[in-house]
Amino acid sequence: PYAAFQRLDRKQEGFVSSRSFLNFLRDNGVAQGVTEADCYYLVKYFDSDEDGKLHYPDFMQMVLPCSNSKLRAQAT
């Protein structure tokens, strides 16, 4: 999972912004119909400290299944 986070955090800032998330989607050809506002709301939903950025723990919350605590524990 950390390698995936690093792909989004291209500037190695330690966080993912809505803009960097959108750029990642666009660069990988999967942003058709996705707006920066969409990415903003996704980041906002998982942003635990409300700083407008996804840090690694926030990212893990976003990508790991919420219903399987054993799988979450293994992945982290």
PDB file of C-alpha atoms in Angstrom:
ATOM      1  CA  PRO A   1       0.000   0.000   0.000  1.00  0.00           C
ATOM      2  CA  TYR A   2       2.830   2.476   0.661  1.00  0.00           C
ATOM      3  CA  ALA A   3       4.055   2.183  -2.931  1.00  0.00           C
ATOM      4  CA  ALA A   4       0.597   3.193  -4.135  1.00  0.00           C
ATOM      5  CA  PHE A   5       0.660   6.188  -1.789  1.00  0.00           C
ATOM      6  CA  GLN A   6       4.070   7.195  -3.150  1.00  0.00           C
ATOM      7  CA  ARG A   7       2.733   7.095  -6.708  1.00  0.00           C
ATOM      8  CA  LEU A   8       0.118   9.660  -5.700  1.00  0.00           C
ATOM      9  CA  ASP A   9       2.585  11.728  -3.646  1.00  0.00           C
ATOM     10  CA  ARG A  10       4.873  12.486  -6.579  1.00  0.00           C
ATOM     11  CA  LYS A  11       6.488  15.500  -4.915  1.00  0.00           C
ATOM     12  CA  GLN A  12       7.302  13.374  -1.849  1.00  0.00           C
ATOM     13  CA  GLU A  13       5.576  15.833   0.458  1.00  0.00           C
ATOM     14  CA  GLY A  14       4.133  13.177   2.745  1.00  0.00           C
ATOM     15  CA  PHE A  15       0.546  13.825   1.718  1.00  0.00           C
ATOM     16  CA  VAL A  16      -1.848  13.684  -1.212  1.00  0.00           C
ATOM     17  CA  SER A  17      -3.913  16.716  -2.155  1.00  0.00           C
ATOM     18  CA  SER A  18      -7.069  16.707  -4.224  1.00  0.00           C
ATOM     19  CA  ARG A  19      -5.055  18.191  -7.103  1.00  0.00           C
ATOM     20  CA  SER A  20      -2.371  15.497  -6.978  1.00  0.00           C
ATOM     21  CA  PHE A  21      -5.071  12.836  -6.803  1.00  0.00           C
ATOM     22  CA  LEU A  22      -6.747  14.271  -9.903  1.00  0.00           C
ATOM     23  CA  ASN A  23      -3.408  14.532 -11.734  1.00  0.00           C
ATOM     24  CA  PHE A  24      -2.720  10.873 -10.957  1.00  0.00           C
ATOM     25  CA  LEU A  25      -6.113   9.863 -12.347  1.00  0.00           C
ATOM     26  CA  ARG A  26      -5.617  11.956 -15.489  1.00  0.00           C
ATOM     27  CA  ASP A  27      -2.098  10.656 -16.102  1.00  0.00           C
ATOM     28  CA  ASN A  28      -3.419   7.100 -15.890  1.00  0.00           C
ATOM     29  CA  GLY A  29      -6.391   7.719 -18.169  1.00  0.00           C
ATOM     30  CA  VAL A  30      -9.085   7.162 -15.583  1.00  0.00           C
ATOM     31  CA  ALA A  31     -10.247  10.723 -14.906  1.00  0.00           C
ATOM     32  CA  GLN A  32     -12.905  10.949 -17.576  1.00  0.00           C
ATOM     33  CA  GLY A  33     -15.741  12.873 -15.963  1.00  0.00           C
ATOM     34  CA  VAL A  34     -13.869  13.337 -12.662  1.00  0.00           C
ATOM     35  CA  THR A  35     -13.501  16.922 -11.488  1.00  0.00           C
ATOM     36  CA  GLU A  36     -11.185  18.474  -8.948  1.00  0.00           C
ATOM     37  CA  ALA A  37     -14.268  19.042  -6.802  1.00  0.00           C
ATOM     38  CA  ASP A  38     -14.885  15.271  -6.818  1.00  0.00           C
ATOM     39  CA  CYS A  39     -11.336  14.691  -5.613  1.00  0.00           C
ATOM     40  CA  TYR A  40     -11.701  17.453  -3.032  1.00  0.00           C
ATOM     41  CA  TYR A  41     -14.735  15.764  -1.493  1.00  0.00           C
ATOM     42  CA  LEU A  42     -13.000  12.387  -1.493  1.00  0.00           C
ATOM     43  CA  VAL A  43      -9.988  13.859   0.294  1.00  0.00           C
ATOM     44  CA  LYS A  44     -12.237  15.768   2.681  1.00  0.00           C
ATOM     45  CA  TYR A  45     -14.150  12.612   3.605  1.00  0.00           C
ATOM     46  CA  PHE A  46     -11.006  10.685   4.609  1.00  0.00           C
ATOM     47  CA  ASP A  47      -8.968  13.632   5.958  1.00  0.00           C
ATOM     48  CA  SER A  48      -8.783  12.824   9.685  1.00  0.00           C
ATOM     49  CA  ASP A  49      -7.149  16.074  10.813  1.00  0.00           C
ATOM     50  CA  GLU A  50      -9.097  18.303   8.406  1.00  0.00           C
ATOM     51  CA  ASP A  51      -6.002  19.912   6.893  1.00  0.00           C
ATOM     52  CA  GLY A  52      -7.131  19.303   3.304  1.00  0.00           C
ATOM     53  CA  LYS A  53      -4.543  16.578   2.734  1.00  0.00           C
ATOM     54  CA  LEU A  54      -4.465  12.801   2.853  1.00  0.00           C
ATOM     55  CA  HIS A  55      -1.567  11.555   4.919  1.00  0.00           C
ATOM     56  CA  TYR A  56      -0.654   7.878   4.787  1.00  0.00           C
ATOM     57  CA  PRO A  57      -3.023   6.726   7.575  1.00  0.00           C
ATOM     58  CA  ASP A  58      -5.879   8.594   5.855  1.00  0.00           C
ATOM     59  CA  PHE A  59      -4.965   6.936   2.571  1.00  0.00           C
ATOM     60  CA  MET A  60      -5.049   3.535   4.267  1.00  0.00           C
ATOM     61  CA  GLN A  61      -8.534   4.285   5.558  1.00  0.00           C
ATOM     62  CA  MET A  62      -9.580   5.024   1.997  1.00  0.00           C
ATOM     63  CA  VAL A  63      -8.150   1.946   0.284  1.00  0.00           C
ATOM     64  CA  LEU A  64      -8.573  -0.835   2.834  1.00  0.00           C
ATOM     65  CA  PRO A  65     -11.873  -2.626   3.364  1.00  0.00           C
ATOM     66  CA  CYS A  66     -13.662  -1.379   6.465  1.00  0.00           C
ATOM     67  CA  SER A  67     -15.520  -4.616   7.118  1.00  0.00           C
ATOM     68  CA  ASN A  68     -12.542  -6.961   7.416  1.00  0.00           C
ATOM     69  CA  SER A  69     -10.441  -6.046  10.458  1.00  0.00           C
ATOM     70  CA  LYS A  70      -8.069  -9.009  10.014  1.00  0.00           C
ATOM     71  CA  LEU A  71      -7.234  -7.979   6.455  1.00  0.00           C
ATOM     72  CA  ARG A  72      -6.749  -4.373   7.585  1.00  0.00           C
ATOM     73  CA  ALA A  73      -4.378  -5.499  10.337  1.00  0.00           C
ATOM     74  CA  GLN A  74      -2.334  -7.629   7.936  1.00  0.00           C
ATOM     75  CA  ALA A  75      -2.016  -4.819   5.419  1.00  0.00           C
ATOM     76  CA  THR A  76      -0.894  -2.269   7.972  1.00  0.00           C
TER      77      THR A  76
END
